[in-house]
Structures are given as C-alpha cells and as structure tokens.
C-alpha cells in the first residue's frame, strides 16, 4: 500500500521531518526509523517550520512515522555532556539563567502547539512505541488513530523530569486527572485497547490498516464544509474554559455567523 506522502515532492525535508502537500491534505512524516524517530531540538525546529510552511489550501494534517515505532521519545544524547552537535547540552541549559532556560523550553514547545490551530484538523497515525516526547507529539494532534501494536508511555517522571512538551493539558482533558497522574507517575505502557477505551485514541486498527483508516478519516473530515469545521473546532476547544451558559452564548454567536455566511450576508 502506498504511503500517505508517496510520490509527492516534499515542501520540507530536513532533520528527520518531511512535509508533503496534496491539495487539502498535508502529511508530516518522521523519517529516522533507524533511531526509532527519537527527537532532538533540530527535529523540533523542523516540525515548527513544517507548521509555518502549510499552504492555505490545507485542511487536514496527518502526522505519521516511518518504521516500526512512531517515536521513542527524546534522544538520550541530550543528556550527555556533549549533547548534540551545534546545540547546548541539557546540562549546559540547566546551568544557565532561568529566563534563558524558560525561553529555550518555550521554543521547543512550538513544535507541539500548531497542530491544534483552528484552521486545520490534525490526525496522528501512531504505531509501535510512542514514548515520552513521542506520546506528547501524538497528544498534540486533534485526533489519534493507532495500530494494534501501539505502546504509549509517559516516561519523563522516571527520568526525574516532568512532561513539558504540551502533553499534560490534552492528557488530563482526555483521561481525567487521576488516570493522567497514574500514567505519568508510573510511566507504564498503554496498549491500543486501553487507549481506545479511555479516549486516548479515536480508533484502533490492525497495523496493516493504519494508513487506510487515517485516509478514510481525513476524507470524512474533508466532506464537511471548511468553515463549519473551523467554527465547530473552536467551539469544542473553548468548551472546557467556558461555563455552560457561556458555551450557549458561544454556540449562538457561531451559528449566527454560519447562517449569515450561508445566506450571503457575511462580512
């Protein structure tokens, strides 16, 4: 079966990240299977660049990975004294000023934030291991389709760290505080069955059906008018921060905009 970005000229292809665009669907692929798509600051910058490179025609962004693992998480080279070539080591960062460390982590987080912007729907296709930063990258997307061999784990706490790549908010939103705390504190693995049952995954399928399932889901999203999907996504994303009455008001305002647009009375 052809991959989602097969035979397409890449818009971006660097540091373990490839971006291809096929009209309304963009595909971001992690391309370092030899290292189980381990993550580094260079990869995070490439992911950020991919988000900034999306043409306006794109409505759905698919995140996928080559090889048997989605992402084994942070490359352990980050914890060595030498770090990565041309990069400050994490040890060096820890020795720096608080403001500098905060700014650096904020820059890393940018690779994980753009997936939920209102004008696109992002879908993670996850197989094999999605550990630590890999788990958080899958959580950064709006939707997750997983293969039956998936193994999610949040292992930062076992390394003496905390999950800091934007994964804690969606994790709590999806599974609740108590289960999120248990997953982070123990670092245990979550199977495809549990992921689907608890809401971490929208759908679990055999590994050889993963790309077909993602393609079908992308097609279903594209079948609805773009503006209606954009407004609906914004409504749902804001629901947790609004009261019931505030959400009612937001629904009315959004519907008024849609009705006026459909009637040709929009601004």
PDB file of C-alpha atoms in Angstrom:
ATOM      1  CA  UNK A   1       0.000   0.000   0.000  1.00  0.00           C
ATOM      2  CA  UNK A   2       1.283   3.438  -0.933  1.00  0.00           C
ATOM      3  CA  UNK A   3       2.094   5.739   1.941  1.00  0.00           C
ATOM      4  CA  UNK A   4       0.206   8.954   2.518  1.00  0.00           C
ATOM      5  CA  UNK A   5       3.032  11.070   1.094  1.00  0.00           C
ATOM      6  CA  UNK A   6       4.215   8.695  -1.622  1.00  0.00           C
ATOM      7  CA  UNK A   7       5.326  10.252  -4.932  1.00  0.00           C
ATOM      8  CA  UNK A   8       4.848  13.817  -3.694  1.00  0.00           C
ATOM      9  CA  UNK A   9       7.596  16.419  -3.850  1.00  0.00           C
ATOM     10  CA  UNK A  10       8.455  17.493  -0.310  1.00  0.00           C
ATOM     11  CA  UNK A  11       7.799  21.052   0.781  1.00  0.00           C
ATOM     12  CA  UNK A  12      10.323  20.439   3.556  1.00  0.00           C
ATOM     13  CA  UNK A  13      12.699  17.545   4.211  1.00  0.00           C
ATOM     14  CA  UNK A  14      15.263  18.071   6.971  1.00  0.00           C
ATOM     15  CA  UNK A  15      16.392  16.850  10.378  1.00  0.00           C
ATOM     16  CA  UNK A  16      14.151  13.811  10.404  1.00  0.00           C
ATOM     17  CA  UNK A  17      10.988  15.588   9.235  1.00  0.00           C
ATOM     18  CA  UNK A  18       9.368  15.542   5.792  1.00  0.00           C
ATOM     19  CA  UNK A  19       6.355  17.650   4.809  1.00  0.00           C
ATOM     20  CA  UNK A  20       4.360  16.910   1.677  1.00  0.00           C
ATOM     21  CA  UNK A  21       1.134  18.541   0.496  1.00  0.00           C
ATOM     22  CA  UNK A  22      -1.601  17.056  -1.667  1.00  0.00           C
ATOM     23  CA  UNK A  23      -4.165  19.831  -2.084  1.00  0.00           C
ATOM     24  CA  UNK A  24      -6.178  19.855   1.177  1.00  0.00           C
ATOM     25  CA  UNK A  25      -4.114  17.196   2.964  1.00  0.00           C
ATOM     26  CA  UNK A  26      -0.617  17.767   4.318  1.00  0.00           C
ATOM     27  CA  UNK A  27       1.453  14.889   5.641  1.00  0.00           C
ATOM     28  CA  UNK A  28       4.233  15.348   8.171  1.00  0.00           C
ATOM     29  CA  UNK A  29       6.426  12.247   8.390  1.00  0.00           C
ATOM     30  CA  UNK A  30       9.101  11.427  10.940  1.00  0.00           C
ATOM     31  CA  UNK A  31      11.878   9.943   8.822  1.00  0.00           C
ATOM     32  CA  UNK A  32      14.520   8.461  11.105  1.00  0.00           C
ATOM     33  CA  UNK A  33      13.365   4.875  11.706  1.00  0.00           C
ATOM     34  CA  UNK A  34      16.920   3.691  12.410  1.00  0.00           C
ATOM     35  CA  UNK A  35      16.747   5.656  15.674  1.00  0.00           C
ATOM     36  CA  UNK A  36      13.047   4.883  16.185  1.00  0.00           C
ATOM     37  CA  UNK A  37      12.340   8.540  15.326  1.00  0.00           C
ATOM     38  CA  UNK A  38      13.979   9.790  18.506  1.00  0.00           C
ATOM     39  CA  UNK A  39      13.544  13.524  18.951  1.00  0.00           C
ATOM     40  CA  UNK A  40      16.047  16.362  19.186  1.00  0.00           C
ATOM     41  CA  UNK A  41      15.963  20.175  19.171  1.00  0.00           C
ATOM     42  CA  UNK A  42      16.737  20.106  15.433  1.00  0.00           C
ATOM     43  CA  UNK A  43      13.721  17.879  14.809  1.00  0.00           C
ATOM     44  CA  UNK A  44      11.547  20.197  16.900  1.00  0.00           C
ATOM     45  CA  UNK A  45      12.661  23.188  14.847  1.00  0.00           C
ATOM     46  CA  UNK A  46      11.855  21.273  11.677  1.00  0.00           C
ATOM     47  CA  UNK A  47       8.371  20.454  13.000  1.00  0.00           C
ATOM     48  CA  UNK A  48       7.820  24.125  13.795  1.00  0.00           C
ATOM     49  CA  UNK A  49       8.952  25.051  10.296  1.00  0.00           C
ATOM     50  CA  UNK A  50       6.576  22.473   8.831  1.00  0.00           C
ATOM     51  CA  UNK A  51       3.667  24.145  10.576  1.00  0.00           C
ATOM     52  CA  UNK A  52       4.691  27.536   9.248  1.00  0.00           C
ATOM     53  CA  UNK A  53       5.063  26.138   5.719  1.00  0.00           C
ATOM     54  CA  UNK A  54       1.485  24.882   5.318  1.00  0.00           C
ATOM     55  CA  UNK A  55      -0.282  26.380   2.292  1.00  0.00           C
ATOM     56  CA  UNK A  56      -3.683  27.938   2.852  1.00  0.00           C
ATOM     57  CA  UNK A  57      -5.366  25.095   0.962  1.00  0.00           C
ATOM     58  CA  UNK A  58      -4.560  22.599   3.711  1.00  0.00           C
ATOM     59  CA  UNK A  59      -7.468  21.469   5.870  1.00  0.00           C
ATOM     60  CA  UNK A  60      -6.145  18.212   7.313  1.00  0.00           C
ATOM     61  CA  UNK A  61      -2.629  17.490   8.573  1.00  0.00           C
ATOM     62  CA  UNK A  62      -1.609  13.864   9.016  1.00  0.00           C
ATOM     63  CA  UNK A  63       1.321  13.078  11.308  1.00  0.00           C
ATOM     64  CA  UNK A  64       2.936   9.715  10.651  1.00  0.00           C
ATOM     65  CA  UNK A  65       6.279   7.990  11.129  1.00  0.00           C
ATOM     66  CA  UNK A  66       8.440   5.621   9.139  1.00  0.00           C
ATOM     67  CA  UNK A  67       9.471   2.312  10.649  1.00  0.00           C
ATOM     68  CA  UNK A  68       8.080   0.203  13.455  1.00  0.00           C
ATOM     69  CA  UNK A  69       7.982   2.965  16.084  1.00  0.00           C
ATOM     70  CA  UNK A  70       6.164   6.271  15.972  1.00  0.00           C
ATOM     71  CA  UNK A  71       8.765   7.891  18.243  1.00  0.00           C
ATOM     72  CA  UNK A  72      10.846   6.515  21.082  1.00  0.00           C
ATOM     73  CA  UNK A  73      10.932   9.965  22.657  1.00  0.00           C
ATOM     74  CA  UNK A  74      13.828  12.263  23.388  1.00  0.00           C
ATOM     75  CA  UNK A  75      17.170  11.162  22.011  1.00  0.00           C
ATOM     76  CA  UNK A  76      19.220  10.215  25.093  1.00  0.00           C
ATOM     77  CA  UNK A  77      22.186  12.040  23.610  1.00  0.00           C
ATOM     78  CA  UNK A  78      20.541  15.153  25.023  1.00  0.00           C
ATOM     79  CA  UNK A  79      21.562  14.042  28.498  1.00  0.00           C
ATOM     80  CA  UNK A  80      25.246  13.538  27.703  1.00  0.00           C
ATOM     81  CA  UNK A  81      27.773  16.297  28.492  1.00  0.00           C
ATOM     82  CA  UNK A  82      28.474  16.835  24.805  1.00  0.00           C
ATOM     83  CA  UNK A  83      24.803  16.932  23.769  1.00  0.00           C
ATOM     84  CA  UNK A  84      24.057  17.337  20.059  1.00  0.00           C
ATOM     85  CA  UNK A  85      26.461  18.909  17.586  1.00  0.00           C
ATOM     86  CA  UNK A  86      25.925  22.637  17.472  1.00  0.00           C
ATOM     87  CA  UNK A  87      23.421  22.576  20.342  1.00  0.00           C
ATOM     88  CA  UNK A  88      23.818  23.424  24.018  1.00  0.00           C
ATOM     89  CA  UNK A  89      23.536  20.276  26.087  1.00  0.00           C
ATOM     90  CA  UNK A  90      20.688  19.976  28.547  1.00  0.00           C
ATOM     91  CA  UNK A  91      23.304  20.132  31.277  1.00  0.00           C
ATOM     92  CA  UNK A  92      24.525  23.471  29.912  1.00  0.00           C
ATOM     93  CA  UNK A  93      20.951  24.747  29.730  1.00  0.00           C
ATOM     94  CA  UNK A  94      20.367  23.777  33.348  1.00  0.00           C
ATOM     95  CA  UNK A  95      23.355  25.882  34.357  1.00  0.00           C
ATOM     96  CA  UNK A  96      22.027  28.955  32.580  1.00  0.00           C
ATOM     97  CA  UNK A  97      19.735  31.733  33.754  1.00  0.00           C
ATOM     98  CA  UNK A  98      16.095  30.945  34.478  1.00  0.00           C
ATOM     99  CA  UNK A  99      14.864  33.252  31.715  1.00  0.00           C
ATOM    100  CA  UNK A 100      17.116  31.602  29.142  1.00  0.00           C
ATOM    101  CA  UNK A 101      16.010  28.121  30.154  1.00  0.00           C
ATOM    102  CA  UNK A 102      12.348  29.137  30.041  1.00  0.00           C
ATOM    103  CA  UNK A 103      12.757  30.682  26.580  1.00  0.00           C
ATOM    104  CA  UNK A 104      14.503  27.567  25.272  1.00  0.00           C
ATOM    105  CA  UNK A 105      11.770  25.234  26.512  1.00  0.00           C
ATOM    106  CA  UNK A 106       9.138  27.578  25.046  1.00  0.00           C
ATOM    107  CA  UNK A 107      10.909  27.331  21.683  1.00  0.00           C
ATOM    108  CA  UNK A 108      10.866  23.531  21.895  1.00  0.00           C
ATOM    109  CA  UNK A 109       7.150  23.602  22.710  1.00  0.00           C
ATOM    110  CA  UNK A 110       6.359  25.453  19.479  1.00  0.00           C
ATOM    111  CA  UNK A 111       6.832  22.169  17.619  1.00  0.00           C
ATOM    112  CA  UNK A 112       3.876  20.799  19.567  1.00  0.00           C
ATOM    113  CA  UNK A 113       1.442  23.733  19.601  1.00  0.00           C
ATOM    114  CA  UNK A 114       0.474  24.418  15.998  1.00  0.00           C
ATOM    115  CA  UNK A 115      -1.292  21.087  15.451  1.00  0.00           C
ATOM    116  CA  UNK A 116      -4.395  22.375  17.217  1.00  0.00           C
ATOM    117  CA  UNK A 117      -4.743  25.667  15.415  1.00  0.00           C
ATOM    118  CA  UNK A 118      -8.337  26.336  14.333  1.00  0.00           C
ATOM    119  CA  UNK A 119      -7.949  26.215  10.548  1.00  0.00           C
ATOM    120  CA  UNK A 120      -6.750  22.592  10.338  1.00  0.00           C
ATOM    121  CA  UNK A 121      -7.672  19.218  11.801  1.00  0.00           C
ATOM    122  CA  UNK A 122      -4.609  17.175  12.706  1.00  0.00           C
ATOM    123  CA  UNK A 123      -4.576  13.370  12.811  1.00  0.00           C
ATOM    124  CA  UNK A 124      -1.757  11.311  14.314  1.00  0.00           C
ATOM    125  CA  UNK A 125      -1.206   7.843  12.845  1.00  0.00           C
ATOM    126  CA  UNK A 126       0.604   6.011  15.627  1.00  0.00           C
ATOM    127  CA  UNK A 127       2.257   2.599  15.519  1.00  0.00           C
ATOM    128  CA  UNK A 128       4.651   0.847  17.858  1.00  0.00           C
ATOM    129  CA  UNK A 129       6.279   2.864  20.613  1.00  0.00           C
ATOM    130  CA  UNK A 130       5.162   6.431  21.352  1.00  0.00           C
ATOM    131  CA  UNK A 131       7.153   7.226  24.457  1.00  0.00           C
ATOM    132  CA  UNK A 132       7.679  10.492  26.325  1.00  0.00           C
ATOM    133  CA  UNK A 133       8.075  13.211  23.713  1.00  0.00           C
ATOM    134  CA  UNK A 134       6.605  10.742  21.202  1.00  0.00           C
ATOM    135  CA  UNK A 135       3.478  10.372  23.341  1.00  0.00           C
ATOM    136  CA  UNK A 136       3.272  14.148  23.717  1.00  0.00           C
ATOM    137  CA  UNK A 137       3.590  14.655  19.963  1.00  0.00           C
ATOM    138  CA  UNK A 138       0.666  12.290  19.370  1.00  0.00           C
ATOM    139  CA  UNK A 139      -1.289  14.151  22.073  1.00  0.00           C
ATOM    140  CA  UNK A 140      -0.565  17.440  20.291  1.00  0.00           C
ATOM    141  CA  UNK A 141      -2.858  16.379  17.454  1.00  0.00           C
ATOM    142  CA  UNK A 142      -6.626  16.714  17.458  1.00  0.00           C
ATOM    143  CA  UNK A 143      -7.261  13.048  16.667  1.00  0.00           C
ATOM    144  CA  UNK A 144      -5.309   9.809  17.037  1.00  0.00           C
ATOM    145  CA  UNK A 145      -5.646   6.594  15.061  1.00  0.00           C
ATOM    146  CA  UNK A 146      -3.465   3.835  16.479  1.00  0.00           C
ATOM    147  CA  UNK A 147      -2.226   0.478  15.302  1.00  0.00           C
ATOM    148  CA  UNK A 148      -2.940  -2.553  17.452  1.00  0.00           C
ATOM    149  CA  UNK A 149       0.755  -2.747  18.374  1.00  0.00           C
ATOM    150  CA  UNK A 150       0.896   0.775  19.847  1.00  0.00           C
ATOM    151  CA  UNK A 151       2.575   1.313  23.208  1.00  0.00           C
ATOM    152  CA  UNK A 152       2.096   4.749  24.774  1.00  0.00           C
ATOM    153  CA  UNK A 153       4.147   5.713  27.828  1.00  0.00           C
ATOM    154  CA  UNK A 154       4.958   8.969  29.625  1.00  0.00           C
ATOM    155  CA  UNK A 155       8.415   8.198  30.986  1.00  0.00           C
ATOM    156  CA  UNK A 156       9.681  11.659  31.942  1.00  0.00           C
ATOM    157  CA  UNK A 157       8.941  11.246  35.645  1.00  0.00           C
ATOM    158  CA  UNK A 158      11.028   8.069  35.824  1.00  0.00           C
ATOM    159  CA  UNK A 159      13.943  10.143  34.483  1.00  0.00           C
ATOM    160  CA  UNK A 160      13.477  12.771  37.174  1.00  0.00           C
ATOM    161  CA  UNK A 161      11.757  15.183  34.764  1.00  0.00           C
ATOM    162  CA  UNK A 162       8.215  16.313  34.015  1.00  0.00           C
ATOM    163  CA  UNK A 163       6.321  16.194  30.698  1.00  0.00           C
ATOM    164  CA  UNK A 164       6.947  19.704  29.360  1.00  0.00           C
ATOM    165  CA  UNK A 165       6.144  19.482  25.644  1.00  0.00           C
ATOM    166  CA  UNK A 166       2.463  20.493  25.997  1.00  0.00           C
ATOM    167  CA  UNK A 167       1.231  16.942  26.678  1.00  0.00           C
ATOM    168  CA  UNK A 168      -0.188  17.387  30.171  1.00  0.00           C
ATOM    169  CA  UNK A 169      -3.205  19.501  29.191  1.00  0.00           C
ATOM    170  CA  UNK A 170      -4.573  17.178  26.488  1.00  0.00           C
ATOM    171  CA  UNK A 171      -3.768  14.121  28.590  1.00  0.00           C
ATOM    172  CA  UNK A 172      -5.853  15.364  31.519  1.00  0.00           C
ATOM    173  CA  UNK A 173      -8.597  16.504  29.136  1.00  0.00           C
ATOM    174  CA  UNK A 174      -8.780  13.056  27.549  1.00  0.00           C
ATOM    175  CA  UNK A 175      -8.468  10.684  30.505  1.00  0.00           C
ATOM    176  CA  UNK A 176      -9.011  12.829  33.619  1.00  0.00           C
ATOM    177  CA  UNK A 177      -6.677  13.901  36.395  1.00  0.00           C
ATOM    178  CA  UNK A 178      -6.434  10.618  38.308  1.00  0.00           C
ATOM    179  CA  UNK A 179      -5.578   8.446  35.307  1.00  0.00           C
ATOM    180  CA  UNK A 180      -3.225  11.098  33.903  1.00  0.00           C
ATOM    181  CA  UNK A 181      -1.351  11.227  37.211  1.00  0.00           C
ATOM    182  CA  UNK A 182      -1.130   7.443  37.349  1.00  0.00           C
ATOM    183  CA  UNK A 183       0.212   7.221  33.786  1.00  0.00           C
ATOM    184  CA  UNK A 184       2.814   9.932  34.363  1.00  0.00           C
ATOM    185  CA  UNK A 185       3.892   8.810  37.827  1.00  0.00           C
ATOM    186  CA  UNK A 186       4.295   5.142  36.900  1.00  0.00           C
ATOM    187  CA  UNK A 187       5.446   5.533  33.291  1.00  0.00           C
ATOM    188  CA  UNK A 188       3.620   2.325  32.420  1.00  0.00           C
ATOM    189  CA  UNK A 189       2.694   1.330  28.899  1.00  0.00           C
ATOM    190  CA  UNK A 190      -0.794   1.847  27.486  1.00  0.00           C
ATOM    191  CA  UNK A 191      -1.961  -0.634  24.868  1.00  0.00           C
ATOM    192  CA  UNK A 192      -4.141   0.081  21.842  1.00  0.00           C
ATOM    193  CA  UNK A 193      -7.167  -1.446  23.561  1.00  0.00           C
ATOM    194  CA  UNK A 194      -6.783   0.759  26.633  1.00  0.00           C
ATOM    195  CA  UNK A 195      -6.014   3.819  24.512  1.00  0.00           C
ATOM    196  CA  UNK A 196      -9.244   3.409  22.569  1.00  0.00           C
ATOM    197  CA  UNK A 197     -11.294   2.585  25.678  1.00  0.00           C
ATOM    198  CA  UNK A 198     -10.060   5.588  27.669  1.00  0.00           C
ATOM    199  CA  UNK A 199     -10.251   8.125  24.823  1.00  0.00           C
ATOM    200  CA  UNK A 200      -6.557   8.463  24.089  1.00  0.00           C
ATOM    201  CA  UNK A 201      -7.270   7.013  20.647  1.00  0.00           C
ATOM    202  CA  UNK A 202     -10.250   7.662  18.409  1.00  0.00           C
ATOM    203  CA  UNK A 203      -9.746   4.355  16.651  1.00  0.00           C
ATOM    204  CA  UNK A 204      -7.516   1.282  16.915  1.00  0.00           C
ATOM    205  CA  UNK A 205      -6.903  -0.893  13.859  1.00  0.00           C
ATOM    206  CA  UNK A 206      -4.531  -3.657  12.741  1.00  0.00           C
ATOM    207  CA  UNK A 207      -1.152  -2.199  11.844  1.00  0.00           C
ATOM    208  CA  UNK A 208      -1.549  -3.015   8.145  1.00  0.00           C
ATOM    209  CA  UNK A 209      -4.783  -0.989   8.067  1.00  0.00           C
ATOM    210  CA  UNK A 210      -3.440   2.110   9.776  1.00  0.00           C
ATOM    211  CA  UNK A 211      -2.850   4.299   6.752  1.00  0.00           C
ATOM    212  CA  UNK A 212      -6.148   3.311   5.125  1.00  0.00           C
ATOM    213  CA  UNK A 213      -8.003   4.163   8.342  1.00  0.00           C
ATOM    214  CA  UNK A 214      -6.284   7.552   8.555  1.00  0.00           C
ATOM    215  CA  UNK A 215      -7.016   8.248   4.907  1.00  0.00           C
ATOM    216  CA  UNK A 216     -10.696   7.406   5.439  1.00  0.00           C
ATOM    217  CA  UNK A 217     -10.889   9.677   8.493  1.00  0.00           C
ATOM    218  CA  UNK A 218      -9.226  12.539   6.623  1.00  0.00           C
ATOM    219  CA  UNK A 219     -11.697  12.105   3.791  1.00  0.00           C
ATOM    220  CA  UNK A 220     -14.624  12.197   6.195  1.00  0.00           C
ATOM    221  CA  UNK A 221     -13.353  15.452   7.729  1.00  0.00           C
ATOM    222  CA  UNK A 222     -12.923  16.968   4.275  1.00  0.00           C
ATOM    223  CA  UNK A 223     -16.505  16.049   3.336  1.00  0.00           C
ATOM    224  CA  UNK A 224     -17.861  18.773   5.632  1.00  0.00           C
ATOM    225  CA  UNK A 225     -17.654  22.468   4.637  1.00  0.00           C
ATOM    226  CA  UNK A 226     -14.414  24.006   5.862  1.00  0.00           C
ATOM    227  CA  UNK A 227     -15.898  26.991   7.681  1.00  0.00           C
ATOM    228  CA  UNK A 228     -18.327  24.778   9.611  1.00  0.00           C
ATOM    229  CA  UNK A 229     -15.465  22.543  10.764  1.00  0.00           C
ATOM    230  CA  UNK A 230     -13.358  25.556  11.775  1.00  0.00           C
ATOM    231  CA  UNK A 231     -16.206  27.064  13.825  1.00  0.00           C
ATOM    232  CA  UNK A 232     -17.057  23.714  15.417  1.00  0.00           C
ATOM    233  CA  UNK A 233     -13.447  23.062  16.368  1.00  0.00           C
ATOM    234  CA  UNK A 234     -13.189  26.483  18.004  1.00  0.00           C
ATOM    235  CA  UNK A 235     -16.427  25.851  19.916  1.00  0.00           C
ATOM    236  CA  UNK A 236     -15.271  22.493  21.236  1.00  0.00           C
ATOM    237  CA  UNK A 237     -11.766  23.645  22.136  1.00  0.00           C
ATOM    238  CA  UNK A 238     -13.130  26.519  24.185  1.00  0.00           C
ATOM    239  CA  UNK A 239     -15.812  24.489  25.944  1.00  0.00           C
ATOM    240  CA  UNK A 240     -13.598  23.441  28.852  1.00  0.00           C
ATOM    241  CA  UNK A 241     -12.804  27.038  29.758  1.00  0.00           C
ATOM    242  CA  UNK A 242     -16.416  28.270  29.480  1.00  0.00           C
ATOM    243  CA  UNK A 243     -19.347  27.811  31.777  1.00  0.00           C
ATOM    244  CA  UNK A 244     -22.457  26.120  30.430  1.00  0.00           C
ATOM    245  CA  UNK A 245     -24.118  29.484  29.874  1.00  0.00           C
ATOM    246  CA  UNK A 246     -21.014  30.933  28.222  1.00  0.00           C
ATOM    247  CA  UNK A 247     -20.912  27.956  25.880  1.00  0.00           C
ATOM    248  CA  UNK A 248     -24.562  28.553  24.938  1.00  0.00           C
ATOM    249  CA  UNK A 249     -23.685  32.144  24.045  1.00  0.00           C
ATOM    250  CA  UNK A 250     -20.675  30.983  22.003  1.00  0.00           C
ATOM    251  CA  UNK A 251     -22.847  28.474  20.138  1.00  0.00           C
ATOM    252  CA  UNK A 252     -25.386  31.156  19.238  1.00  0.00           C
ATOM    253  CA  UNK A 253     -22.713  33.546  18.001  1.00  0.00           C
ATOM    254  CA  UNK A 254     -21.028  30.859  15.902  1.00  0.00           C
ATOM    255  CA  UNK A 255     -24.334  29.740  14.414  1.00  0.00           C
ATOM    256  CA  UNK A 256     -25.291  33.307  13.577  1.00  0.00           C
ATOM    257  CA  UNK A 257     -22.036  33.663  11.639  1.00  0.00           C
ATOM    258  CA  UNK A 258     -22.671  30.432   9.777  1.00  0.00           C
ATOM    259  CA  UNK A 259     -26.244  31.354   8.890  1.00  0.00           C
ATOM    260  CA  UNK A 260     -25.199  34.776   7.639  1.00  0.00           C
ATOM    261  CA  UNK A 261     -22.409  33.249   5.547  1.00  0.00           C
ATOM    262  CA  UNK A 262     -24.787  30.681   4.059  1.00  0.00           C
ATOM    263  CA  UNK A 263     -27.249  33.446   3.247  1.00  0.00           C
ATOM    264  CA  UNK A 264     -24.508  35.501   1.635  1.00  0.00           C
ATOM    265  CA  UNK A 265     -24.729  38.168   4.340  1.00  0.00           C
ATOM    266  CA  UNK A 266     -21.310  37.597   5.917  1.00  0.00           C
ATOM    267  CA  UNK A 267     -18.877  40.471   6.369  1.00  0.00           C
TER     268      UNK A 267
END
